[in-house]
């Protein structure tokens, strides 16, 4: 067995020594190369031969390539086994499982691939059908079919066994060193035995190991980042932080470490600087904007695309002319949000574009190419590339390093699609795009970057690595040791007998013990930490580290950039609540101006004077606004025919049918959807008219009448849904003001107070020239039809109570609406939500008014940086 020092000394002899080092994974191979470079630099060398260090799988594949392109391959000709790619293996398994009835086909195929690999790696004989359980029996049958379909070829699981047979005829290393192989499967061991392999293990340190606990996982991560910064400032060059479930917490980890190590990291001037840490796990390739744009474009070229994806594509910098037309495309996006449907086709999108638009010319070129229909994987790969080129992908600006690498990786995925032709001679568009999207979503991509002194790793990525200091987080009794997870397609008994670590709780515990011992000797300082709580659940430390001494240090704290700015006290204070007086008296927005002024003066100022509003987004089917239009159109047509309570005595079905037809036509609905809406509207109308028939005699004096209301000098345009005149009783001649609502209408008490929650009806009532007997909402909701409001006498309307001081109420409403109007005209723009943050819940102006800084400076920290 070689020591690390002896290994480096042998490697320093150069290629003449013919030494090859294999490692269990690529990360460990890169780390070992870096350690060897440090070894050579310490000898004051300026140059040296690069060592032959690579993962075991890559070494086996290299030997296979030597055989294929050497004398062995020439002698065997076409009969020499070709290596299947991972994508080809997956496609074959999916084809075999297609008729199995399994729902999650890609996931089941991936598990079959893993079972196939385990069976060969651990020498598990596939059981005969009568010896296996149902799942294993099915897998045995599928495996025989897989062997039949791959006859004459080889996959990664069987490649070591194939190459072993050629070792005598290949140029092999004089010395093969297996570095950091703590667990060697039988297949790998047989390979090592044929090459008389030497073992070598990383240097072990006598570590000072301690245990630390924190109230929450967030505090634990912040403490780990602060610890890493302290060690970095002390001169440590290799700092490791292990995070369980790193793939789920990656965004949080990047945010916390960036904020701690580089407080101003998110400032524009600092973004070009390299951060002093790397995260081992990347993001799915499909999540990178460049790749997302490419996939969306390919889908749009052949099928309808959901609007959110279409919107991102239109605004993407990765289409031709994006920099030149950036403002023009932003305006286009805003227009589409108002006018487009929930899904866009390429032809429909082109119809929205001006003929002079660069985007239109690009998309028209793509449209012409999309007319062709390839049928082989290779043709689809070329077709997709041609579509991207026609659209000007990847844009006119220079790509940065990460974008360039993402594009290269996308090209590799397209090449994988082309190579699929070996196992899938024909593919439809849906199959080709599905393959491309699945490969991009399932492939983690991490741009190559310079080595960083701090490495953030997952649980298993850290095995075999050595550091100056190491922090292992998240070691609760629930997370560590890891529970057993045997493969469902292999009999558990056979997995246990073979010694697969994940097959049983005992084997899994033993493996995790070895990993924990490896961490304890991986650096001179090792800290194991865990959170004491997760929401309301108490947590305990893992039993594998529970006996370690508790870390008594309080840890370091580094202020955030925001805090540093405030501590500098270079602040200027100015009153910004007073806007100029309103000069233009005619305003758009109608009564919503006063409703916003009542809710928050700044909201009214921003919406109706600055014209600040959220962008719309089309939704499938009818949204709340469309349903409101339908209902208003229905009621308008009904009462245009009935004209009052007298009309309720006749046959209502024809009236309702005609009104529902007119409402559906007015909104432009057609087909089966229109039929369903007509049925829904007719049902609502019958239920509502049954309630109307309980009223005292009345006639409808106006429907959807537009009026100009004057409040504090402002002229507000309004539309009163309906005004009825009473025909009987002591209130004969009085009018009922009715406003239709389809959702919740709340309590009429909300109309009171200096800032009424909904001043619409009070404003209508205060400005109405008619003598009002009642002011009500008509709630048209199936199963909950009713009038809600106030009347000046009892029993004027069903379930509407009388308000005793009726004239005083009208006067009060006029006074309150006038006060709101005067405040708006005077330029009152205070950030003053009526019910604090509850008022802001449905508002879209928080980034403009920064209300969180006024009411809760910590609120932003709950979901982001808070910087």
JSON list of C-alpha atoms in Angstrom, two decimals, residues 581-582 594 597 711-714 814-828:
[
{"chain": "A", "resi": 581, "resn": "UNK", "atom": "CA", "xyz": [-51.49, 69.33, -6.62]},
{"chain": "A", "resi": 582, "resn": "UNK", "atom": "CA", "xyz": [-53.68, 67.78, -9.26]},
{"chain": "A", "resi": 594, "resn": "UNK", "atom": "CA", "xyz": [-61.00, 57.19, -4.26]},
{"chain": "A", "resi": 597, "resn": "UNK", "atom": "CA", "xyz": [-56.90, 56.83, -1.79]},
{"chain": "A", "resi": 711, "resn": "UNK", "atom": "CA", "xyz": [-65.87, 65.15, -6.14]},
{"chain": "A", "resi": 712, "resn": "UNK", "atom": "CA", "xyz": [-63.68, 67.95, -4.75]},
{"chain": "A", "resi": 713, "resn": "UNK", "atom": "CA", "xyz": [-63.38, 69.33, -8.28]},
{"chain": "A", "resi": 714, "resn": "UNK", "atom": "CA", "xyz": [-62.43, 65.96, -9.82]},
{"chain": "A", "resi": 814, "resn": "UNK", "atom": "CA", "xyz": [-70.74, 62.77, 0.86]},
{"chain": "A", "resi": 815, "resn": "UNK", "atom": "CA", "xyz": [-68.44, 64.21, 3.51]},
{"chain": "A", "resi": 816, "resn": "UNK", "atom": "CA", "xyz": [-66.13, 61.15, 3.48]},
{"chain": "A", "resi": 817, "resn": "UNK", "atom": "CA", "xyz": [-65.87, 60.90, -0.30]},
{"chain": "A", "resi": 818, "resn": "UNK", "atom": "CA", "xyz": [-65.23, 64.66, -0.55]},
{"chain": "A", "resi": 819, "resn": "UNK", "atom": "CA", "xyz": [-62.43, 64.32, 2.02]},
{"chain": "A", "resi": 820, "resn": "UNK", "atom": "CA", "xyz": [-60.82, 61.55, -0.03]},
{"chain": "A", "resi": 821, "resn": "UNK", "atom": "CA", "xyz": [-61.12, 63.65, -3.17]},
{"chain": "A", "resi": 822, "resn": "UNK", "atom": "CA", "xyz": [-59.58, 66.71, -1.51]},
{"chain": "A", "resi": 823, "resn": "UNK", "atom": "CA", "xyz": [-56.65, 64.66, -0.20]},
{"chain": "A", "resi": 824, "resn": "UNK", "atom": "CA", "xyz": [-55.97, 63.26, -3.67]},
{"chain": "A", "resi": 825, "resn": "UNK", "atom": "CA", "xyz": [-56.16, 66.69, -5.29]},
{"chain": "A", "resi": 826, "resn": "UNK", "atom": "CA", "xyz": [-53.85, 68.14, -2.65]},
{"chain": "A", "resi": 827, "resn": "UNK", "atom": "CA", "xyz": [-51.17, 65.55, -3.51]},
{"chain": "A", "resi": 828, "resn": "UNK", "atom": "CA", "xyz": [-51.32, 63.44, -0.36]}
]
